[in-house]
PDB file of C-alpha atoms in Angstrom:
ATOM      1  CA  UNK A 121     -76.830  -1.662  30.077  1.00 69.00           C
ATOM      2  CA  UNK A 122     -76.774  -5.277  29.142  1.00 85.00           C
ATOM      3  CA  UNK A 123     -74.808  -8.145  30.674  1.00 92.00           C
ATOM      4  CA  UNK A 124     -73.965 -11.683  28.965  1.00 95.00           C
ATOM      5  CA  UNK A 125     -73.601 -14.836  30.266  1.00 96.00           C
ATOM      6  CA  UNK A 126     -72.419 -17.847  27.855  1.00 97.00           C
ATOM      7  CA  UNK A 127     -73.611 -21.554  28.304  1.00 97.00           C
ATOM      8  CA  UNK A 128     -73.449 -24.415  26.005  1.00 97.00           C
ATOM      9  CA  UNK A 129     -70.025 -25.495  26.221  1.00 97.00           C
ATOM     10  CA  UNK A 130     -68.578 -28.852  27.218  1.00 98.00           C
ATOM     11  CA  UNK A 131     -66.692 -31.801  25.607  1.00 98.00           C
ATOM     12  CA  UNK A 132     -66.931 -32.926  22.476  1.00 98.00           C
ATOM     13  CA  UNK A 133     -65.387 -35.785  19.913  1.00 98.00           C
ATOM     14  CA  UNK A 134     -64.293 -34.361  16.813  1.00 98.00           C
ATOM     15  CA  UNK A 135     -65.815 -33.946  14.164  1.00 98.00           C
ATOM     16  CA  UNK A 136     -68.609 -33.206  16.463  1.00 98.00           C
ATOM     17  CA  UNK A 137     -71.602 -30.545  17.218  1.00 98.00           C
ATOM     18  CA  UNK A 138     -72.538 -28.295  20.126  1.00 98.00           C
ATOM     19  CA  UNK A 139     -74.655 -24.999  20.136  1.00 98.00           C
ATOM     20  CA  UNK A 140     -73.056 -22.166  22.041  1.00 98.00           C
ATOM     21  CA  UNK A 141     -75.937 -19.811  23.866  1.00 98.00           C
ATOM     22  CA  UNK A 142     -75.051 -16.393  25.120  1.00 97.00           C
ATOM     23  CA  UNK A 143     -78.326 -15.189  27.137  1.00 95.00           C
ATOM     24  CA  UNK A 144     -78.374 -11.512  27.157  1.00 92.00           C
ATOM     25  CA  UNK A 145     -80.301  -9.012  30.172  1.00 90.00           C
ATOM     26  CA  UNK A 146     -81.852  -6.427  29.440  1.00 76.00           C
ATOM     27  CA  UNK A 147     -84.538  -4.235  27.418  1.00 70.00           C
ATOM     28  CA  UNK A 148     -82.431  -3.497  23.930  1.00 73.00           C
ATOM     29  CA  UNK A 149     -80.167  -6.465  23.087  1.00 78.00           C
ATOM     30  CA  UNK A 150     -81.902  -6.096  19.320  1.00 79.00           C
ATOM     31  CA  UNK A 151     -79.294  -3.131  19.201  1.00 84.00           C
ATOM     32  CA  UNK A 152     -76.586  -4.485  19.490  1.00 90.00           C
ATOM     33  CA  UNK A 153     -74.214  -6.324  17.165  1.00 93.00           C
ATOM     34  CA  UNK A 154     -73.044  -9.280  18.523  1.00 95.00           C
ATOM     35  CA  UNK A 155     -69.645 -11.533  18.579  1.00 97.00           C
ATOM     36  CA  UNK A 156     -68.126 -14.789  19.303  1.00 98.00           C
ATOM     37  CA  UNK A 157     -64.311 -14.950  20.038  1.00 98.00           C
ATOM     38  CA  UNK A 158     -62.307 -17.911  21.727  1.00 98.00           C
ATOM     39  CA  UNK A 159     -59.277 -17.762  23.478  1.00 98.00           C
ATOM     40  CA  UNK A 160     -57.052 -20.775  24.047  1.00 97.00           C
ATOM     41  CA  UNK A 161     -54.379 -21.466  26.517  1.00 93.00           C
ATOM     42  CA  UNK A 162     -51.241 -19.264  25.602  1.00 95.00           C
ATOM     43  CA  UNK A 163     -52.636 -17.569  22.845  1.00 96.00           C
ATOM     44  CA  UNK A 164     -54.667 -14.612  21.699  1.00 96.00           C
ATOM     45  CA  UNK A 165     -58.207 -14.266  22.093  1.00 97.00           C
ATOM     46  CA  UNK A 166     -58.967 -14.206  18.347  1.00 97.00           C
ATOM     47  CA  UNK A 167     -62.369 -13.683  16.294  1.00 98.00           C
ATOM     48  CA  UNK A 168     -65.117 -16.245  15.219  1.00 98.00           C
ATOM     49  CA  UNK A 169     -67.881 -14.670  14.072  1.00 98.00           C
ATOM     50  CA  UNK A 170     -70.336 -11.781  14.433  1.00 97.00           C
ATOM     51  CA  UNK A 171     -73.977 -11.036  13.753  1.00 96.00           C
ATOM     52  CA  UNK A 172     -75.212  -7.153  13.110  1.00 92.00           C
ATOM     53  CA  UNK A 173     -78.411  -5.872  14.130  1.00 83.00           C
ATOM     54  CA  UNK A 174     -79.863  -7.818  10.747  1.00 76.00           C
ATOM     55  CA  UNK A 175     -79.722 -11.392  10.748  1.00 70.00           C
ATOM     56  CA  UNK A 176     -78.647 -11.026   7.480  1.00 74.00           C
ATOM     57  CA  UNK A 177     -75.237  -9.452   8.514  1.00 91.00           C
ATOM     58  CA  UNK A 178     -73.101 -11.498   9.299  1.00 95.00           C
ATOM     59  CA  UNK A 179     -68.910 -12.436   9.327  1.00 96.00           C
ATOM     60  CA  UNK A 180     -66.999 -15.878  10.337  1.00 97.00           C
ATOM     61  CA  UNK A 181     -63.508 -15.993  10.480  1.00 98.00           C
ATOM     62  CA  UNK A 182     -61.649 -18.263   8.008  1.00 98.00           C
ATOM     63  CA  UNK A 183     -61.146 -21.036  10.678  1.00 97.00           C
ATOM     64  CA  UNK A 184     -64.539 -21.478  11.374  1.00 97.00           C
ATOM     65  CA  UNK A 185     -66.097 -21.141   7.599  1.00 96.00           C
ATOM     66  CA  UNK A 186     -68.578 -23.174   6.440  1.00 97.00           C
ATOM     67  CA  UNK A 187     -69.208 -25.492   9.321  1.00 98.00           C
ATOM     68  CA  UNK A 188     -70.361 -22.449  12.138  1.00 98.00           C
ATOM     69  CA  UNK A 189     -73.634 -20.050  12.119  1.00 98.00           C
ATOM     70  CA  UNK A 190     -73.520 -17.469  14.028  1.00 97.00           C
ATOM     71  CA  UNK A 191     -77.622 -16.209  15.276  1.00 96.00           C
ATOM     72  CA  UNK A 192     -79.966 -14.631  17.239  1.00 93.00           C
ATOM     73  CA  UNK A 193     -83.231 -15.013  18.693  1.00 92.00           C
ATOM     74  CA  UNK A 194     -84.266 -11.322  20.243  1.00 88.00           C
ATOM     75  CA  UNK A 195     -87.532 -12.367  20.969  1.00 88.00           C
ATOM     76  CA  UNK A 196     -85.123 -14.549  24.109  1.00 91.00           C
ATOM     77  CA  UNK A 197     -82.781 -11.928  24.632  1.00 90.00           C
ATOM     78  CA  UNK A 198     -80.443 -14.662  23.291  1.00 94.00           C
ATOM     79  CA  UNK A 199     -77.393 -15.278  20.331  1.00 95.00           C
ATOM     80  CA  UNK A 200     -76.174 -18.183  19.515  1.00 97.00           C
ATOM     81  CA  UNK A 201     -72.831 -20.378  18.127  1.00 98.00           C
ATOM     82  CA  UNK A 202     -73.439 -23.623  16.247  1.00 98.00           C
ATOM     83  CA  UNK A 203     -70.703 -25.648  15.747  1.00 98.00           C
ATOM     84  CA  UNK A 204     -70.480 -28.623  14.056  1.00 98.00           C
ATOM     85  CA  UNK A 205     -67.402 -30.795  12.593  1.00 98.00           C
ATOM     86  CA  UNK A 206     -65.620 -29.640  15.103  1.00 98.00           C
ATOM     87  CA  UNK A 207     -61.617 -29.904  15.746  1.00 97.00           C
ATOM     88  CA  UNK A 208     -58.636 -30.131  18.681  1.00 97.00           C
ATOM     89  CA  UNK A 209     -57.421 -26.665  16.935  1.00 97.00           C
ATOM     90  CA  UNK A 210     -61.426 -25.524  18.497  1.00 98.00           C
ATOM     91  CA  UNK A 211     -60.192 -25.850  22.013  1.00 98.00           C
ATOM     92  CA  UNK A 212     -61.202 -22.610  23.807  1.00 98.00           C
ATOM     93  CA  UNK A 213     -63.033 -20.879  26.246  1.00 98.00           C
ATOM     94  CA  UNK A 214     -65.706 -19.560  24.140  1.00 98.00           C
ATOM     95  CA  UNK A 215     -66.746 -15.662  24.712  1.00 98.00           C
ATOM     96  CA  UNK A 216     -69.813 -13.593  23.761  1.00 97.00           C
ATOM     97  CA  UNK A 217     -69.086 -10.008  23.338  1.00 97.00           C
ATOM     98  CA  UNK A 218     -72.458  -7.088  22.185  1.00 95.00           C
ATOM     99  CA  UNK A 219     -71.769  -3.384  21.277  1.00 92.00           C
ATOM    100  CA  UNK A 220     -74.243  -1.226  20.366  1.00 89.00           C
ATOM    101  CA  UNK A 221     -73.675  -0.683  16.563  1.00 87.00           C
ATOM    102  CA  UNK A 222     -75.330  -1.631  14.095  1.00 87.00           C
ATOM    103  CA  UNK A 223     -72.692  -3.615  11.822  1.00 89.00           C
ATOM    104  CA  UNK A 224     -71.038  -6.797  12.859  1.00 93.00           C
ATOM    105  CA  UNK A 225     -66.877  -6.127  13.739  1.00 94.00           C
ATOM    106  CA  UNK A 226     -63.992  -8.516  14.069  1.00 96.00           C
ATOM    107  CA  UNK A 227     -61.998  -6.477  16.060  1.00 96.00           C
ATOM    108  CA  UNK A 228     -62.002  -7.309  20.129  1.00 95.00           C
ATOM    109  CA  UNK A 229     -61.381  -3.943  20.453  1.00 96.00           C
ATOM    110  CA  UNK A 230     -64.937  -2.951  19.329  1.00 95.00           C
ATOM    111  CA  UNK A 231     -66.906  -4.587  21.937  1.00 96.00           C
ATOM    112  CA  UNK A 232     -67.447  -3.115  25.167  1.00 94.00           C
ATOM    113  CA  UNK A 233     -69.314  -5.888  26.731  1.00 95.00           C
ATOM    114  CA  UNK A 234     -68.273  -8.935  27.301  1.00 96.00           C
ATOM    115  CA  UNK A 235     -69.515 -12.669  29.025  1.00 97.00           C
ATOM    116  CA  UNK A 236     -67.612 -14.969  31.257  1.00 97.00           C
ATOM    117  CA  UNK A 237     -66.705 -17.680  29.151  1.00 97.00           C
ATOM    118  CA  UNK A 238     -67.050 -21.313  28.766  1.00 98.00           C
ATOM    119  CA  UNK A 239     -65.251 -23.960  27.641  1.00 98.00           C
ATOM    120  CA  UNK A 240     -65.302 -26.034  24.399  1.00 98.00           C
ATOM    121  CA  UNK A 241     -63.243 -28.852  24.155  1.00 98.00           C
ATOM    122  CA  UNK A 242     -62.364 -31.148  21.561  1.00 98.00           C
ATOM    123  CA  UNK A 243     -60.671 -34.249  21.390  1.00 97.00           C
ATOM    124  CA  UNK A 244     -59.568 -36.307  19.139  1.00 93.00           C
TER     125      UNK A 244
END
């Protein structure tokens, strides 16, 4: 009942900035808990952070500590992933993923919906 589509992605230096978007349809995205995982080429698509129904909820892998924030604006039907001093190791196509629970998750497994993707890429 809701469908994501990701924007905000693009090329960056290191050590710089950009603000993932993942714009959300329909009538009860403040329901669901919302993730961001990247996947790089060859590899797994691993974890990055999550936001629960509460703003106040929230989980960032290790990776991404201290220079991500994970949020949401429901009044726009919209989450978000800032990013800032960011990496090479960053390199991904950057998903959005929602379930309808209330607690933020880390596990892939526990999101049924899911965006299309787009790329982050940093060089250095």
């Amino acid at each position: 009942q809701v469908e994501l589509v990701e924007s905000g992605g693009g090329s960056v230096q290191a050590g710089g900035s950009l603000r993932l978007s993942c714009a959300a349809s329909g009538r009860t995205f403040s329901n669901y808990a919302m993730g961001w995982f990247r996947q790089a080429p060859g590899k797994e698509r691993e974890f990055v952070a999550a936001i629960g129904w509460s703003a106040t909820s929230t989980i960032y892998a290790d990776s991404v500590k201290g220079r991500s924030t994970i949020s949401r604006n429901n009044a726009k039907n919209t989450a978000y992933l800032q990013m800032n001093k960011l990496a090479p190791e960053d390199t991904a196509v950057y998903y959005c993923a929602a379930r309808r629970f209330v607690w933020a998750s880390s596990s892939r497994d526990d999101y049924g919906v899911w965006g299309q993707g787009t790329q982050v890429t940093v060089s250095s």
